[in-house]
Amino acid sequence: MPSIITHAAVPLALWCAADRGRIPPRLLGAGVIAAMLPDADVLAFALHIPYADAFGHRGASHSLLFALVLAVLAALSAFFGSRRPWSAPPCQPRLASTVQAAAFVFVCAASHPLLDALTSGGLGVALAWPWSEHRFFAPWRPIRVSPFAPQFFSARGLATLLSELRWVWLPLAGAVIAWKLIHPAPAAPRDLS
């Protein structure tokens, strides 16, 4: 897996690329949580659930179904959560903000197993669970797999962070900058009074 910190890169990049206020802070927070949440399955090790089990590490919580469930929860929260949906800019209709919340959380959650599939180790990710327990890897795997907590602050952990910087953070930063150059923010309306 990339380190837990790097899983936040995708929601942060989307937030940076979006027009100011398009992704409110609470929705950004939900996206960061959704991007990191699949790794809560490391608790399986403490519960003696085998790594290769459907509920082991990189199993069910790394599936597209899990990302869809999180998206539905975000949509329900956005729609029913308050008078003004937590994901809505002031002028955005309720249905549009609900769809935005669901789409953003789905992309953030789905980015987790896709990044894990790009790593150099582990057993792959169960993207198609529950229809298949097959573990998938990307054909190209440039990201060093992160060591677990006790070894994270070691030479191997530093090598992993440098790998993530090279293959995740810098490409996403470049993509955000390119997007901003191609699609500049709309100019603020002038007050002619």
Short mmCIF file of N, CA and C in Angstrom, two decimals:
data_model
loop_
_atom_site.label_atom_id
_atom_site.label_comp_id
_atom_site.label_asym_id
_atom_site.label_seq_id
_atom_site.Cartn_x
_atom_site.Cartn_y
_atom_site.Cartn_z
N MET A 1 0.83 -1.18 0.00
CA MET A 1 0.00 0.00 0.00
C MET A 1 0.87 1.23 0.00
N PRO A 2 0.41 2.31 -0.64
CA PRO A 2 1.07 3.58 -0.37
C PRO A 2 0.78 3.92 1.10
N SER A 3 1.56 4.81 1.67
CA SER A 3 1.33 5.19 3.06
C SER A 3 -0.05 5.84 3.19
N ILE A 4 -0.60 5.81 4.36
CA ILE A 4 -1.93 6.36 4.61
C ILE A 4 -1.99 7.84 4.23
N ILE A 5 -0.87 8.54 4.39
CA ILE A 5 -0.81 9.97 4.05
C ILE A 5 -1.02 10.16 2.56
N THR A 6 -0.44 9.31 1.75
CA THR A 6 -0.53 9.47 0.29
C THR A 6 -1.92 9.19 -0.24
N HIS A 7 -2.72 8.42 0.46
CA HIS A 7 -4.08 8.19 -0.01
C HIS A 7 -4.90 9.48 0.02
N ALA A 8 -4.49 10.47 0.80
CA ALA A 8 -5.18 11.76 0.84
C ALA A 8 -4.83 12.62 -0.38
N ALA A 9 -3.85 12.23 -1.17
CA ALA A 9 -3.40 13.05 -2.30
C ALA A 9 -4.49 13.27 -3.34
N VAL A 10 -5.29 12.25 -3.62
CA VAL A 10 -6.31 12.38 -4.66
C VAL A 10 -7.40 13.38 -4.25
N PRO A 11 -8.02 13.26 -3.06
CA PRO A 11 -9.01 14.28 -2.72
C PRO A 11 -8.41 15.68 -2.63
N LEU A 12 -7.19 15.79 -2.14
CA LEU A 12 -6.56 17.11 -2.06
C LEU A 12 -6.30 17.69 -3.45
N ALA A 13 -5.88 16.85 -4.39
CA ALA A 13 -5.66 17.32 -5.76
C ALA A 13 -6.97 17.75 -6.40
N LEU A 14 -8.03 16.99 -6.20
CA LEU A 14 -9.33 17.37 -6.76
C LEU A 14 -9.81 18.69 -6.17
N TRP A 15 -9.60 18.86 -4.88
CA TRP A 15 -9.99 20.10 -4.21
C TRP A 15 -9.19 21.28 -4.76
N CYS A 16 -7.90 21.11 -4.95
CA CYS A 16 -7.06 22.18 -5.49
C CYS A 16 -7.44 22.52 -6.93
N ALA A 17 -7.82 21.52 -7.71
CA ALA A 17 -8.17 21.75 -9.11
C ALA A 17 -9.54 22.38 -9.29
N ALA A 18 -10.43 22.18 -8.33
CA ALA A 18 -11.79 22.70 -8.44
C ALA A 18 -11.82 24.22 -8.24
N ASP A 19 -12.86 24.83 -8.78
CA ASP A 19 -13.06 26.25 -8.53
C ASP A 19 -13.24 26.48 -7.05
N ARG A 20 -12.81 27.64 -6.59
CA ARG A 20 -12.90 27.98 -5.16
C ARG A 20 -14.34 27.79 -4.66
N GLY A 21 -14.48 27.05 -3.58
CA GLY A 21 -15.78 26.82 -2.97
C GLY A 21 -16.58 25.69 -3.57
N ARG A 22 -16.11 25.12 -4.68
CA ARG A 22 -16.84 24.03 -5.33
C ARG A 22 -16.88 22.78 -4.45
N ILE A 23 -15.79 22.52 -3.75
CA ILE A 23 -15.74 21.39 -2.82
C ILE A 23 -15.58 21.99 -1.43
N PRO A 24 -16.68 22.07 -0.68
CA PRO A 24 -16.62 22.65 0.66
C PRO A 24 -15.75 21.83 1.61
N PRO A 25 -15.27 22.43 2.69
CA PRO A 25 -14.37 21.74 3.63
C PRO A 25 -14.94 20.42 4.17
N ARG A 26 -16.21 20.37 4.49
CA ARG A 26 -16.77 19.12 5.03
C ARG A 26 -16.75 18.01 3.99
N LEU A 27 -17.01 18.36 2.73
CA LEU A 27 -16.95 17.34 1.68
C LEU A 27 -15.51 16.91 1.45
N LEU A 28 -14.57 17.86 1.49
CA LEU A 28 -13.16 17.50 1.38
C LEU A 28 -12.77 16.54 2.50
N GLY A 29 -13.20 16.83 3.72
CA GLY A 29 -12.92 15.94 4.85
C GLY A 29 -13.49 14.54 4.63
N ALA A 30 -14.72 14.48 4.11
CA ALA A 30 -15.34 13.18 3.82
C ALA A 30 -14.54 12.44 2.75
N GLY A 31 -14.04 13.17 1.75
CA GLY A 31 -13.24 12.55 0.70
C GLY A 31 -11.92 12.01 1.22
N VAL A 32 -11.27 12.77 2.10
CA VAL A 32 -10.01 12.30 2.68
C VAL A 32 -10.25 11.04 3.52
N ILE A 33 -11.30 11.05 4.31
CA ILE A 33 -11.63 9.87 5.13
C ILE A 33 -11.93 8.68 4.22
N ALA A 34 -12.73 8.91 3.16
CA ALA A 34 -13.08 7.82 2.24
C ALA A 34 -11.84 7.26 1.56
N ALA A 35 -10.87 8.12 1.27
CA ALA A 35 -9.64 7.66 0.60
C ALA A 35 -8.76 6.86 1.54
N MET A 36 -8.84 7.11 2.84
CA MET A 36 -7.99 6.40 3.81
C MET A 36 -8.69 5.20 4.44
N LEU A 37 -10.01 5.23 4.49
CA LEU A 37 -10.78 4.22 5.24
C LEU A 37 -10.52 2.77 4.83
N PRO A 38 -10.31 2.45 3.57
CA PRO A 38 -10.08 1.04 3.25
C PRO A 38 -8.95 0.39 4.04
N ASP A 39 -7.96 1.16 4.48
CA ASP A 39 -6.87 0.57 5.24
C ASP A 39 -7.23 0.27 6.70
N ALA A 40 -8.46 0.56 7.09
CA ALA A 40 -8.90 0.13 8.42
C ALA A 40 -8.91 -1.39 8.50
N ASP A 41 -8.86 -2.04 7.33
CA ASP A 41 -8.86 -3.50 7.32
C ASP A 41 -7.57 -4.10 7.86
N VAL A 42 -6.58 -3.30 8.20
CA VAL A 42 -5.37 -3.84 8.84
C VAL A 42 -5.71 -4.41 10.21
N LEU A 43 -6.87 -4.04 10.74
CA LEU A 43 -7.34 -4.64 11.99
C LEU A 43 -7.52 -6.14 11.85
N ALA A 44 -7.68 -6.60 10.62
CA ALA A 44 -7.81 -8.04 10.37
C ALA A 44 -6.61 -8.81 10.89
N PHE A 45 -5.42 -8.20 10.82
CA PHE A 45 -4.23 -8.87 11.33
C PHE A 45 -4.36 -9.12 12.82
N ALA A 46 -4.87 -8.15 13.57
CA ALA A 46 -5.05 -8.29 15.02
C ALA A 46 -6.12 -9.33 15.33
N LEU A 47 -7.08 -9.48 14.42
CA LEU A 47 -8.16 -10.44 14.61
C LEU A 47 -7.82 -11.82 14.03
N HIS A 48 -6.58 -11.98 13.58
CA HIS A 48 -6.08 -13.24 13.01
C HIS A 48 -6.86 -13.68 11.77
N ILE A 49 -7.34 -12.71 11.01
CA ILE A 49 -7.97 -13.00 9.71
C ILE A 49 -6.84 -13.05 8.69
N PRO A 50 -6.72 -14.12 7.94
CA PRO A 50 -5.62 -14.23 6.97
C PRO A 50 -5.65 -13.10 5.93
N TYR A 51 -4.49 -12.68 5.53
CA TYR A 51 -4.33 -11.62 4.54
C TYR A 51 -5.16 -11.92 3.29
N ALA A 52 -5.11 -13.15 2.81
CA ALA A 52 -5.77 -13.52 1.56
C ALA A 52 -7.28 -13.70 1.69
N ASP A 53 -7.82 -13.64 2.90
CA ASP A 53 -9.26 -13.78 3.13
C ASP A 53 -9.99 -12.60 2.51
N ALA A 54 -11.27 -12.80 2.17
CA ALA A 54 -12.08 -11.71 1.60
C ALA A 54 -12.13 -10.50 2.54
N PHE A 55 -12.04 -10.73 3.85
CA PHE A 55 -12.07 -9.63 4.81
C PHE A 55 -10.69 -9.34 5.39
N GLY A 56 -9.66 -9.88 4.75
CA GLY A 56 -8.29 -9.57 5.13
C GLY A 56 -7.86 -8.26 4.49
N HIS A 57 -6.58 -7.92 4.67
CA HIS A 57 -6.06 -6.67 4.12
C HIS A 57 -6.16 -6.67 2.59
N ARG A 58 -6.61 -5.56 2.04
CA ARG A 58 -6.84 -5.35 0.61
C ARG A 58 -7.95 -6.23 0.06
N GLY A 59 -8.85 -6.65 0.93
CA GLY A 59 -9.99 -7.47 0.51
C GLY A 59 -11.22 -6.61 0.24
N ALA A 60 -12.33 -6.93 0.89
CA ALA A 60 -13.62 -6.30 0.64
C ALA A 60 -13.59 -4.77 0.75
N SER A 61 -12.82 -4.25 1.69
CA SER A 61 -12.79 -2.80 1.86
C SER A 61 -12.04 -2.10 0.73
N HIS A 62 -11.40 -2.86 -0.14
CA HIS A 62 -10.69 -2.30 -1.29
C HIS A 62 -11.47 -2.56 -2.59
N SER A 63 -12.75 -2.85 -2.46
CA SER A 63 -13.56 -3.14 -3.65
C SER A 63 -14.29 -1.89 -4.13
N LEU A 64 -14.72 -1.94 -5.37
CA LEU A 64 -15.52 -0.85 -5.91
C LEU A 64 -16.89 -0.80 -5.24
N LEU A 65 -17.38 -1.96 -4.76
CA LEU A 65 -18.64 -1.97 -4.03
C LEU A 65 -18.51 -1.16 -2.73
N PHE A 66 -17.40 -1.30 -2.04
CA PHE A 66 -17.16 -0.53 -0.81
C PHE A 66 -17.15 0.96 -1.13
N ALA A 67 -16.50 1.36 -2.23
CA ALA A 67 -16.49 2.76 -2.64
C ALA A 67 -17.90 3.24 -2.95
N LEU A 68 -18.70 2.38 -3.57
CA LEU A 68 -20.09 2.73 -3.89
C LEU A 68 -20.92 2.90 -2.61
N VAL A 69 -20.72 2.03 -1.65
CA VAL A 69 -21.44 2.15 -0.37
C VAL A 69 -21.09 3.47 0.32
N LEU A 70 -19.82 3.83 0.33
CA LEU A 70 -19.42 5.11 0.92
C LEU A 70 -20.04 6.28 0.16
N ALA A 71 -20.13 6.17 -1.17
CA ALA A 71 -20.75 7.22 -1.98
C ALA A 71 -22.23 7.37 -1.66
N VAL A 72 -22.92 6.26 -1.50
CA VAL A 72 -24.35 6.31 -1.13
C VAL A 72 -24.52 6.94 0.24
N LEU A 73 -23.66 6.59 1.19
CA LEU A 73 -23.73 7.21 2.52
C LEU A 73 -23.49 8.72 2.44
N ALA A 74 -22.55 9.13 1.61
CA ALA A 74 -22.28 10.56 1.43
C ALA A 74 -23.49 11.26 0.81
N ALA A 75 -24.11 10.62 -0.17
CA ALA A 75 -25.29 11.21 -0.81
C ALA A 75 -26.44 11.35 0.19
N LEU A 76 -26.66 10.31 0.99
CA LEU A 76 -27.72 10.38 1.99
C LEU A 76 -27.44 11.46 3.02
N SER A 77 -26.19 11.56 3.43
CA SER A 77 -25.81 12.58 4.40
C SER A 77 -25.98 13.98 3.81
N ALA A 78 -25.61 14.13 2.54
CA ALA A 78 -25.74 15.44 1.89
C ALA A 78 -27.20 15.80 1.70
N PHE A 79 -28.03 14.83 1.37
CA PHE A 79 -29.44 15.12 1.09
C PHE A 79 -30.26 15.33 2.35
N PHE A 80 -30.06 14.47 3.35
CA PHE A 80 -30.88 14.52 4.55
C PHE A 80 -30.21 15.16 5.75
N GLY A 81 -28.92 15.47 5.64
CA GLY A 81 -28.14 15.91 6.78
C GLY A 81 -28.56 17.20 7.42
N SER A 82 -29.00 18.16 6.65
CA SER A 82 -29.36 19.46 7.20
C SER A 82 -30.21 20.20 6.18
N ARG A 83 -30.66 21.39 6.56
CA ARG A 83 -31.45 22.20 5.63
C ARG A 83 -30.62 22.49 4.37
N ARG A 84 -29.40 22.91 4.54
CA ARG A 84 -28.51 23.17 3.42
C ARG A 84 -27.49 22.03 3.40
N PRO A 85 -27.46 21.23 2.32
CA PRO A 85 -26.53 20.10 2.30
C PRO A 85 -25.10 20.53 2.60
N TRP A 86 -24.40 19.70 3.37
CA TRP A 86 -23.04 20.03 3.78
C TRP A 86 -22.10 20.14 2.62
N SER A 87 -22.48 19.61 1.48
CA SER A 87 -21.59 19.67 0.33
C SER A 87 -21.92 20.82 -0.61
N ALA A 88 -22.95 21.61 -0.30
CA ALA A 88 -23.45 22.56 -1.28
C ALA A 88 -22.89 23.96 -1.12
N PRO A 89 -22.37 24.51 -2.23
CA PRO A 89 -22.14 25.94 -2.23
C PRO A 89 -23.51 26.62 -2.12
N PRO A 90 -23.59 27.84 -1.62
CA PRO A 90 -24.87 28.48 -1.34
C PRO A 90 -25.88 28.48 -2.48
N CYS A 91 -25.44 28.57 -3.74
CA CYS A 91 -26.39 28.67 -4.85
C CYS A 91 -26.66 27.34 -5.55
N GLN A 92 -26.10 26.25 -5.07
CA GLN A 92 -26.23 24.96 -5.76
C GLN A 92 -27.49 24.24 -5.31
N PRO A 93 -28.30 23.72 -6.26
CA PRO A 93 -29.50 22.96 -5.89
C PRO A 93 -29.16 21.71 -5.08
N ARG A 94 -30.12 21.29 -4.27
CA ARG A 94 -29.92 20.15 -3.37
C ARG A 94 -29.54 18.87 -4.11
N LEU A 95 -30.24 18.55 -5.21
CA LEU A 95 -29.96 17.32 -5.94
C LEU A 95 -28.55 17.36 -6.54
N ALA A 96 -28.16 18.49 -7.10
CA ALA A 96 -26.81 18.60 -7.68
C ALA A 96 -25.75 18.41 -6.61
N SER A 97 -25.95 18.98 -5.43
CA SER A 97 -24.95 18.83 -4.38
C SER A 97 -24.91 17.39 -3.86
N THR A 98 -26.04 16.71 -3.89
CA THR A 98 -26.09 15.31 -3.47
C THR A 98 -25.30 14.44 -4.44
N VAL A 99 -25.51 14.67 -5.73
CA VAL A 99 -24.78 13.92 -6.76
C VAL A 99 -23.29 14.25 -6.66
N GLN A 100 -22.94 15.52 -6.44
CA GLN A 100 -21.55 15.92 -6.30
C GLN A 100 -20.90 15.20 -5.12
N ALA A 101 -21.59 15.16 -3.99
CA ALA A 101 -21.04 14.49 -2.81
C ALA A 101 -20.80 13.01 -3.09
N ALA A 102 -21.77 12.36 -3.72
CA ALA A 102 -21.63 10.94 -4.02
C ALA A 102 -20.47 10.70 -4.99
N ALA A 103 -20.40 11.48 -6.05
CA ALA A 103 -19.34 11.29 -7.05
C ALA A 103 -17.96 11.55 -6.44
N PHE A 104 -17.84 12.62 -5.66
CA PHE A 104 -16.54 12.95 -5.07
C PHE A 104 -16.09 11.85 -4.11
N VAL A 105 -16.97 11.40 -3.25
CA VAL A 105 -16.60 10.36 -2.28
C VAL A 105 -16.30 9.04 -3.00
N PHE A 106 -17.06 8.72 -4.05
CA PHE A 106 -16.77 7.49 -4.79
C PHE A 106 -15.37 7.55 -5.40
N VAL A 107 -15.05 8.64 -6.07
CA VAL A 107 -13.73 8.77 -6.71
C VAL A 107 -12.62 8.68 -5.66
N CYS A 108 -12.82 9.36 -4.53
CA CYS A 108 -11.80 9.34 -3.47
C CYS A 108 -11.61 7.93 -2.91
N ALA A 109 -12.72 7.24 -2.64
CA ALA A 109 -12.63 5.88 -2.08
C ALA A 109 -12.06 4.90 -3.12
N ALA A 110 -12.46 5.03 -4.37
CA ALA A 110 -11.96 4.12 -5.42
C ALA A 110 -10.49 4.38 -5.72
N SER A 111 -10.01 5.58 -5.44
CA SER A 111 -8.60 5.87 -5.70
C SER A 111 -7.69 5.03 -4.80
N HIS A 112 -8.18 4.65 -3.63
CA HIS A 112 -7.37 3.88 -2.68
C HIS A 112 -6.93 2.53 -3.27
N PRO A 113 -7.88 1.67 -3.69
CA PRO A 113 -7.42 0.39 -4.24
C PRO A 113 -6.66 0.55 -5.55
N LEU A 114 -6.98 1.59 -6.32
CA LEU A 114 -6.25 1.79 -7.57
C LEU A 114 -4.79 2.16 -7.30
N LEU A 115 -4.55 3.00 -6.29
CA LEU A 115 -3.16 3.29 -5.91
C LEU A 115 -2.48 2.04 -5.35
N ASP A 116 -3.20 1.28 -4.53
CA ASP A 116 -2.62 0.05 -3.99
C ASP A 116 -2.26 -0.95 -5.10
N ALA A 117 -3.04 -0.96 -6.17
CA ALA A 117 -2.76 -1.87 -7.28
C ALA A 117 -1.47 -1.48 -8.01
N LEU A 118 -1.01 -0.25 -7.80
CA LEU A 118 0.22 0.23 -8.44
C LEU A 118 1.47 -0.03 -7.60
N THR A 119 1.31 -0.70 -6.46
CA THR A 119 2.45 -0.92 -5.57
C THR A 119 3.21 -2.20 -5.93
N SER A 120 4.43 -2.26 -5.43
CA SER A 120 5.35 -3.35 -5.77
C SER A 120 5.21 -4.60 -4.89
N GLY A 121 4.23 -4.64 -4.01
CA GLY A 121 4.13 -5.81 -3.13
C GLY A 121 2.71 -6.08 -2.69
N GLY A 122 2.57 -7.04 -1.82
CA GLY A 122 1.26 -7.42 -1.31
C GLY A 122 0.61 -8.47 -2.19
N LEU A 123 -0.68 -8.66 -1.94
CA LEU A 123 -1.42 -9.70 -2.67
C LEU A 123 -2.35 -9.14 -3.74
N GLY A 124 -2.30 -7.84 -4.01
CA GLY A 124 -3.23 -7.25 -4.96
C GLY A 124 -4.49 -6.80 -4.23
N VAL A 125 -5.43 -6.24 -4.98
CA VAL A 125 -6.66 -5.70 -4.38
C VAL A 125 -7.89 -6.41 -4.94
N ALA A 126 -8.87 -6.61 -4.08
CA ALA A 126 -10.10 -7.32 -4.46
C ALA A 126 -11.12 -6.34 -5.02
N LEU A 127 -10.81 -5.74 -6.16
CA LEU A 127 -11.68 -4.72 -6.75
C LEU A 127 -13.09 -5.23 -7.03
N ALA A 128 -13.22 -6.47 -7.44
CA ALA A 128 -14.52 -7.00 -7.87
C ALA A 128 -15.28 -7.74 -6.77
N TRP A 129 -14.80 -7.68 -5.52
CA TRP A 129 -15.52 -8.35 -4.44
C TRP A 129 -16.91 -7.75 -4.35
N PRO A 130 -17.96 -8.48 -4.13
CA PRO A 130 -18.14 -9.88 -3.77
C PRO A 130 -18.31 -10.82 -4.96
N TRP A 131 -18.28 -10.29 -6.18
CA TRP A 131 -18.47 -11.13 -7.36
C TRP A 131 -17.26 -11.99 -7.64
N SER A 132 -16.11 -11.52 -7.22
CA SER A 132 -14.88 -12.28 -7.40
C SER A 132 -13.92 -11.93 -6.27
N GLU A 133 -13.22 -12.93 -5.76
CA GLU A 133 -12.21 -12.68 -4.75
C GLU A 133 -10.82 -12.58 -5.36
N HIS A 134 -10.76 -12.52 -6.68
CA HIS A 134 -9.48 -12.37 -7.37
C HIS A 134 -8.83 -11.06 -6.94
N ARG A 135 -7.54 -11.10 -6.70
CA ARG A 135 -6.78 -9.91 -6.32
C ARG A 135 -6.08 -9.35 -7.57
N PHE A 136 -6.31 -8.09 -7.84
CA PHE A 136 -5.78 -7.44 -9.04
C PHE A 136 -4.55 -6.60 -8.74
N PHE A 137 -3.63 -6.59 -9.67
CA PHE A 137 -2.49 -5.67 -9.68
C PHE A 137 -2.53 -4.94 -11.01
N ALA A 138 -2.05 -3.72 -11.04
CA ALA A 138 -1.89 -3.00 -12.30
C ALA A 138 -0.73 -3.63 -13.07
N PRO A 139 -0.73 -3.53 -14.39
CA PRO A 139 0.37 -4.10 -15.15
C PRO A 139 1.70 -3.38 -14.88
N TRP A 140 1.63 -2.14 -14.45
CA TRP A 140 2.82 -1.34 -14.13
C TRP A 140 2.74 -0.99 -12.66
N ARG A 141 3.77 -1.31 -11.88
CA ARG A 141 3.72 -1.15 -10.42
C ARG A 141 4.94 -0.38 -9.93
N PRO A 142 4.96 0.94 -10.12
CA PRO A 142 6.15 1.72 -9.77
C PRO A 142 6.25 2.14 -8.30
N ILE A 143 5.14 2.11 -7.56
CA ILE A 143 5.15 2.64 -6.19
C ILE A 143 5.64 1.56 -5.23
N ARG A 144 6.64 1.91 -4.43
CA ARG A 144 7.13 0.96 -3.42
C ARG A 144 6.03 0.71 -2.39
N VAL A 145 5.89 -0.55 -2.01
CA VAL A 145 4.89 -0.88 -1.00
C VAL A 145 5.37 -0.36 0.36
N SER A 146 4.43 0.20 1.12
CA SER A 146 4.77 0.81 2.41
C SER A 146 4.92 -0.27 3.49
N PRO A 147 5.92 -0.12 4.33
CA PRO A 147 6.03 -1.05 5.46
C PRO A 147 4.95 -0.72 6.49
N PHE A 148 4.60 -1.69 7.31
CA PHE A 148 3.61 -1.44 8.35
C PHE A 148 4.22 -0.58 9.45
N ALA A 149 3.39 -0.09 10.33
CA ALA A 149 3.73 0.93 11.33
C ALA A 149 5.08 0.76 12.02
N PRO A 150 5.43 -0.41 12.56
CA PRO A 150 6.69 -0.48 13.30
C PRO A 150 7.92 -0.15 12.45
N GLN A 151 7.85 -0.43 11.15
CA GLN A 151 9.01 -0.21 10.28
C GLN A 151 8.89 1.05 9.45
N PHE A 152 7.82 1.83 9.64
CA PHE A 152 7.59 2.98 8.77
C PHE A 152 8.70 4.02 8.90
N PHE A 153 9.19 4.23 10.12
CA PHE A 153 10.25 5.22 10.33
C PHE A 153 11.62 4.55 10.22
N SER A 154 11.87 3.99 9.05
CA SER A 154 13.14 3.30 8.77
C SER A 154 13.60 3.73 7.38
N ALA A 155 14.72 3.20 6.95
CA ALA A 155 15.21 3.50 5.60
C ALA A 155 14.19 3.05 4.55
N ARG A 156 13.55 1.92 4.79
CA ARG A 156 12.54 1.43 3.85
C ARG A 156 11.34 2.36 3.80
N GLY A 157 10.93 2.90 4.96
CA GLY A 157 9.83 3.85 5.01
C GLY A 157 10.16 5.13 4.25
N LEU A 158 11.39 5.61 4.40
CA LEU A 158 11.83 6.82 3.68
C LEU A 158 11.85 6.56 2.17
N ALA A 159 12.32 5.40 1.77
CA ALA A 159 12.32 5.04 0.34
C ALA A 159 10.89 5.00 -0.20
N THR A 160 9.95 4.52 0.61
CA THR A 160 8.55 4.49 0.21
C THR A 160 8.02 5.91 0.02
N LEU A 161 8.29 6.79 0.97
CA LEU A 161 7.83 8.18 0.86
C LEU A 161 8.40 8.86 -0.38
N LEU A 162 9.66 8.61 -0.69
CA LEU A 162 10.26 9.20 -1.89
C LEU A 162 9.62 8.62 -3.15
N SER A 163 9.29 7.34 -3.13
CA SER A 163 8.60 6.71 -4.26
C SER A 163 7.21 7.33 -4.44
N GLU A 164 6.51 7.55 -3.33
CA GLU A 164 5.17 8.16 -3.40
C GLU A 164 5.25 9.61 -3.89
N LEU A 165 6.27 10.32 -3.47
CA LEU A 165 6.47 11.69 -3.93
C LEU A 165 6.63 11.70 -5.45
N ARG A 166 7.47 10.78 -5.93
CA ARG A 166 7.75 10.71 -7.37
C ARG A 166 6.56 10.25 -8.20
N TRP A 167 5.83 9.24 -7.73
CA TRP A 167 4.81 8.61 -8.56
C TRP A 167 3.38 9.04 -8.25
N VAL A 168 3.16 9.76 -7.14
CA VAL A 168 1.80 10.18 -6.80
C VAL A 168 1.72 11.69 -6.62
N TRP A 169 2.45 12.23 -5.64
CA TRP A 169 2.31 13.65 -5.30
C TRP A 169 2.74 14.57 -6.44
N LEU A 170 3.92 14.35 -7.02
CA LEU A 170 4.39 15.24 -8.09
C LEU A 170 3.52 15.15 -9.35
N PRO A 171 3.12 13.96 -9.80
CA PRO A 171 2.22 13.92 -10.97
C PRO A 171 0.86 14.59 -10.70
N LEU A 172 0.32 14.41 -9.49
CA LEU A 172 -0.95 15.06 -9.18
C LEU A 172 -0.78 16.58 -9.12
N ALA A 173 0.31 17.05 -8.52
CA ALA A 173 0.57 18.50 -8.48
C ALA A 173 0.71 19.04 -9.90
N GLY A 174 1.42 18.32 -10.75
CA GLY A 174 1.56 18.73 -12.15
C GLY A 174 0.22 18.77 -12.87
N ALA A 175 -0.62 17.77 -12.61
CA ALA A 175 -1.94 17.74 -13.24
C ALA A 175 -2.80 18.91 -12.76
N VAL A 176 -2.74 19.24 -11.48
CA VAL A 176 -3.51 20.37 -10.95
C VAL A 176 -3.04 21.67 -11.60
N ILE A 177 -1.72 21.86 -11.67
CA ILE A 177 -1.19 23.09 -12.28
C ILE A 177 -1.60 23.17 -13.75
N ALA A 178 -1.49 22.07 -14.46
CA ALA A 178 -1.90 22.07 -15.88
C ALA A 178 -3.38 22.38 -16.02
N TRP A 179 -4.21 21.79 -15.16
CA TRP A 179 -5.65 22.04 -15.19
C TRP A 179 -5.95 23.51 -14.94
N LYS A 180 -5.28 24.10 -13.97
CA LYS A 180 -5.50 25.51 -13.64
C LYS A 180 -5.04 26.42 -14.79
N LEU A 181 -3.99 26.03 -15.50
CA LEU A 181 -3.54 26.83 -16.64
C LEU A 181 -4.52 26.74 -17.81
N ILE A 182 -5.08 25.54 -18.00
CA ILE A 182 -6.03 25.34 -19.10
C ILE A 182 -7.40 25.94 -18.77
N HIS A 183 -7.82 25.80 -17.52
CA HIS A 183 -9.13 26.29 -17.06
C HIS A 183 -8.93 27.30 -15.94
N PRO A 184 -8.57 28.53 -16.27
CA PRO A 184 -8.37 29.51 -15.19
C PRO A 184 -9.68 29.78 -14.46
N ALA A 185 -9.56 30.17 -13.19
CA ALA A 185 -10.73 30.49 -12.38
C ALA A 185 -11.48 31.65 -13.01
N PRO A 186 -12.81 31.61 -12.95
CA PRO A 186 -13.57 32.73 -13.51
C PRO A 186 -13.27 34.01 -12.74
N ALA A 187 -13.23 35.11 -13.48
CA ALA A 187 -12.96 36.40 -12.85
C ALA A 187 -14.12 36.80 -11.96
N ALA A 188 -13.79 37.42 -10.84
CA ALA A 188 -14.84 37.89 -9.93
C ALA A 188 -15.59 39.04 -10.59
N PRO A 189 -16.92 39.08 -10.44
CA PRO A 189 -17.67 40.17 -11.05
C PRO A 189 -17.29 41.51 -10.41
N ARG A 190 -17.21 42.53 -11.25
CA ARG A 190 -16.86 43.85 -10.75
C ARG A 190 -18.09 44.58 -10.25
N ASP A 191 -17.91 45.34 -9.22
CA ASP A 191 -18.99 46.17 -8.69
C ASP A 191 -18.93 47.50 -9.43
N LEU A 192 -19.92 47.78 -10.26
CA LEU A 192 -19.93 48.99 -11.08
C LEU A 192 -20.59 50.18 -10.39
N SER A 193 -20.93 50.05 -9.14
CA SER A 193 -21.62 51.17 -8.48
C SER A 193 -20.69 52.27 -8.05
#
